[in-house]
XYZ file of C-alpha atoms in Angstrom:
263
model
C 215.014 102.448 39.666
C 217.669 99.778 39.562
C 220.153 101.319 41.957
C 221.785 98.772 44.257
C 222.164 99.561 47.919
C 225.766 100.126 48.932
C 227.362 101.283 52.190
C 228.356 104.553 50.493
C 224.883 105.514 49.261
C 222.434 103.965 51.676
C 223.718 102.271 54.807
C 224.422 104.400 57.847
C 227.108 102.274 59.485
C 230.868 102.020 59.831
C 231.984 98.572 58.745
C 235.663 97.770 59.081
C 235.723 94.040 58.366
C 233.268 91.359 57.191
C 231.313 89.365 59.726
C 232.624 85.972 60.733
C 231.085 82.991 58.949
C 229.368 81.793 62.132
C 227.730 85.188 62.630
C 226.465 85.182 59.040
C 224.969 81.720 59.508
C 223.271 82.796 62.742
C 221.753 85.878 61.102
C 220.485 83.872 58.131
C 218.877 81.380 60.493
C 217.205 84.195 62.424
C 215.923 85.776 59.213
C 214.546 82.436 58.031
C 212.657 82.030 61.322
C 211.284 85.558 61.023
C 210.152 84.813 57.464
C 208.348 81.645 58.560
C 206.700 83.365 61.507
C 205.402 86.183 59.311
C 203.460 83.746 57.123
C 201.037 82.687 59.842
C 197.521 81.339 59.372
C 195.972 84.778 58.987
C 198.236 85.909 56.182
C 197.992 82.501 54.487
C 194.206 82.830 54.328
C 194.383 86.414 53.083
C 197.019 85.529 50.511
C 194.810 82.712 49.201
C 191.909 85.131 48.848
C 194.099 87.778 47.283
C 195.731 85.231 45.000
C 192.364 84.088 43.689
C 191.465 87.653 42.767
C 194.928 88.259 41.354
C 194.475 85.167 39.188
C 191.467 86.825 37.579
C 193.639 89.840 36.814
C 196.145 87.571 35.084
C 193.449 86.579 32.585
C 192.864 90.156 31.481
C 194.025 91.067 27.952
C 197.688 91.985 27.854
C 197.138 95.674 26.953
C 194.654 96.066 29.819
C 196.930 94.322 32.298
C 199.856 96.445 31.113
C 197.933 99.650 31.794
C 196.875 98.305 35.195
C 200.468 97.482 36.126
C 201.576 100.927 35.001
C 198.843 102.621 37.007
C 199.770 100.554 40.071
C 203.440 101.507 39.746
C 202.541 105.175 39.359
C 200.280 104.998 42.404
C 203.074 103.393 44.423
C 205.473 106.138 43.376
C 203.014 108.806 44.502
C 202.379 106.929 47.731
C 206.123 106.721 48.352
C 206.434 110.472 47.913
C 203.686 110.967 50.475
C 205.287 108.499 52.867
C 208.678 110.200 52.558
C 207.145 113.595 53.171
C 205.400 112.401 56.328
C 208.699 111.249 57.838
C 209.849 114.881 57.922
C 206.861 115.764 60.117
C 206.148 112.696 62.254
C 208.690 110.253 63.729
C 208.574 106.523 63.005
C 206.279 104.557 65.307
C 206.582 101.069 66.856
C 205.194 98.136 64.911
C 202.170 97.754 67.181
C 201.159 101.385 66.708
C 201.479 101.063 62.941
C 199.241 97.994 62.922
C 196.619 99.705 65.082
C 196.553 102.815 62.893
C 196.360 100.690 59.751
C 193.430 98.737 61.222
C 191.608 101.970 62.072
C 192.095 103.203 58.512
C 190.795 99.895 57.148
C 187.744 100.052 59.401
C 186.933 103.556 58.200
C 187.336 102.590 54.560
C 185.476 99.302 54.904
C 182.518 100.932 56.603
C 181.999 103.083 53.522
C 181.884 100.104 51.159
C 183.627 100.262 47.798
C 183.571 104.091 47.560
C 185.081 104.318 51.020
C 187.792 101.813 50.165
C 188.712 103.707 47.008
C 189.309 106.793 49.140
C 191.078 104.982 51.968
C 193.346 102.593 50.047
C 195.769 105.222 48.681
C 196.257 106.553 52.202
C 196.706 103.028 53.557
C 199.241 102.238 50.829
C 201.241 105.346 51.714
C 201.035 104.417 55.392
C 202.270 100.860 54.737
C 205.155 102.212 52.666
C 205.932 104.615 55.497
C 206.113 101.711 57.969
C 208.431 99.858 55.564
C 210.642 102.947 55.441
C 210.729 102.897 59.229
C 212.019 99.334 59.194
C 214.696 100.330 56.671
C 215.805 103.069 59.049
C 215.882 100.579 61.947
C 218.201 98.394 59.898
C 220.562 101.332 59.372
C 219.523 102.466 55.892
C 218.743 106.007 54.807
C 215.065 106.075 53.698
C 215.764 109.158 51.577
C 218.324 107.353 49.399
C 216.970 106.474 45.954
C 218.035 102.848 46.264
C 216.261 102.482 49.604
C 213.084 104.057 48.260
C 213.183 101.607 45.372
C 213.626 98.705 47.772
C 210.707 99.895 49.935
C 208.459 99.721 46.874
C 209.899 96.294 46.094
C 208.991 95.071 49.581
C 205.405 96.223 49.102
C 205.234 94.862 45.561
C 206.746 91.475 46.346
C 206.326 91.259 50.147
C 209.578 89.342 50.443
C 212.966 88.637 48.887
C 212.003 85.362 47.208
C 210.523 84.957 43.723
C 207.473 83.166 45.151
C 206.483 86.370 46.987
C 205.890 88.388 43.802
C 202.527 90.016 43.140
C 201.572 90.862 46.707
C 200.705 94.492 45.986
C 197.881 93.703 43.569
C 196.867 90.802 45.810
C 196.467 93.149 48.788
C 194.703 95.903 46.857
C 192.339 93.597 44.991
C 191.545 91.680 48.175
C 190.649 94.883 50.004
C 188.416 96.009 47.170
C 186.817 92.564 47.014
C 186.158 92.406 50.750
C 184.539 95.841 50.786
C 182.538 95.207 47.633
C 180.703 92.205 46.320
C 182.083 89.679 48.808
C 180.618 91.481 51.803
C 177.340 92.000 49.950
C 177.105 88.248 49.276
C 177.823 87.535 52.927
C 175.072 89.927 53.951
C 172.649 88.285 51.551
C 173.212 84.998 53.362
C 173.307 86.318 56.908
C 170.804 89.192 56.841
C 167.640 87.056 56.506
C 168.561 85.145 59.681
C 169.499 88.341 61.487
C 166.275 90.050 60.470
C 164.195 87.332 62.105
C 165.968 87.778 65.426
C 167.053 91.400 65.476
C 164.806 93.167 63.000
C 165.337 94.753 59.614
C 167.087 97.882 60.902
C 169.930 96.004 62.608
C 170.302 93.678 59.639
C 170.762 96.661 57.344
C 173.342 98.130 59.704
C 175.365 94.914 59.449
C 176.629 95.854 55.967
C 178.905 98.706 57.106
C 179.811 96.846 60.298
C 181.068 93.776 58.439
C 182.821 95.990 55.909
C 184.607 97.772 58.742
C 185.615 94.472 60.352
C 186.889 93.112 57.028
C 188.879 96.274 56.298
C 190.327 96.512 59.793
C 191.302 92.835 59.949
C 192.912 92.805 56.513
C 194.886 95.979 57.183
C 195.998 94.778 60.618
C 197.293 91.447 59.319
C 198.967 92.867 56.238
C 200.586 95.744 58.165
C 202.336 93.246 60.431
C 203.255 91.050 57.479
C 204.788 93.859 55.445
C 206.814 95.069 58.416
C 208.194 91.583 59.021
C 208.997 91.099 55.338
C 210.725 94.476 55.366
C 212.877 93.299 58.261
C 213.818 90.197 56.267
C 214.493 92.214 53.119
C 216.585 94.956 54.700
C 218.150 92.482 57.098
C 219.510 90.640 54.064
C 220.664 93.929 52.540
C 222.482 94.873 55.723
C 223.968 91.397 56.051
C 225.269 91.538 52.466
C 227.191 94.703 53.319
C 228.350 93.504 56.731
C 229.439 90.094 55.410
C 230.865 91.520 52.160
C 228.875 88.965 50.153
C 226.603 89.422 47.099
C 222.983 89.966 48.064
C 221.838 87.328 45.556
C 224.027 84.717 47.245
C 222.476 85.427 50.634
C 218.962 85.295 49.171
C 219.758 81.863 47.715
C 221.113 80.689 51.062
C 217.990 81.945 52.821
C 215.832 80.096 50.326
C 217.792 76.902 50.948
C 217.012 77.222 54.644
C 213.324 77.775 53.988
C 213.086 74.774 51.660
C 215.084 72.434 53.886
C 213.018 69.905 55.886
C 212.680 70.771 59.567
């Protein structure tokens, strides 16, 4: 699980000499802009919600949290196997198609409440990993290589190359479960009485699956775009490390310097 990507094992390209310093600087600047653009208002709101739920998980007893982390890792491994298998049957799709499909899956899961989400989330996770694999392939990496598979899981688990991005996988999963469970029920409890006065009890009752579908679709749509952009940053840095013949850690530090610098 700790294999490092190298041009011999993962990158499908023929590099004869390192990139010029100016080209490296330009690519780092472009990656920094992509990183900033990915963290728009929508993902900031969802990350805050997910982070609040994830904070509750942090307060679980250590043995319980350890089992939860292990179960999450195992689920991601199984999802990666499913994602890899699907690439042998269906070609990679454009980013917009991936986001639309992810939103449709979220709507279907959200409409069924918590039971529906529990059925849908594994499929959505595999689909998101599949879209991350597609980005890796776009950047010239072989998605079947062990190191690339490991990095795809890292993108989903951390959602970015920086330390501050860690914990996104549980944030996403717990947020989805929260939005299709008690949070939507509380929203209905506040909204339904007003709706029932105007629209009648039947329509008010139907609002529960409708809001669940909207919450699931919106969350999946936003996160699908976010993960794909973070994958482009992650594998863009990996590719740049090979092309520039520089350590990946050095380029990550330089990217972080750009992101922290005042604009």
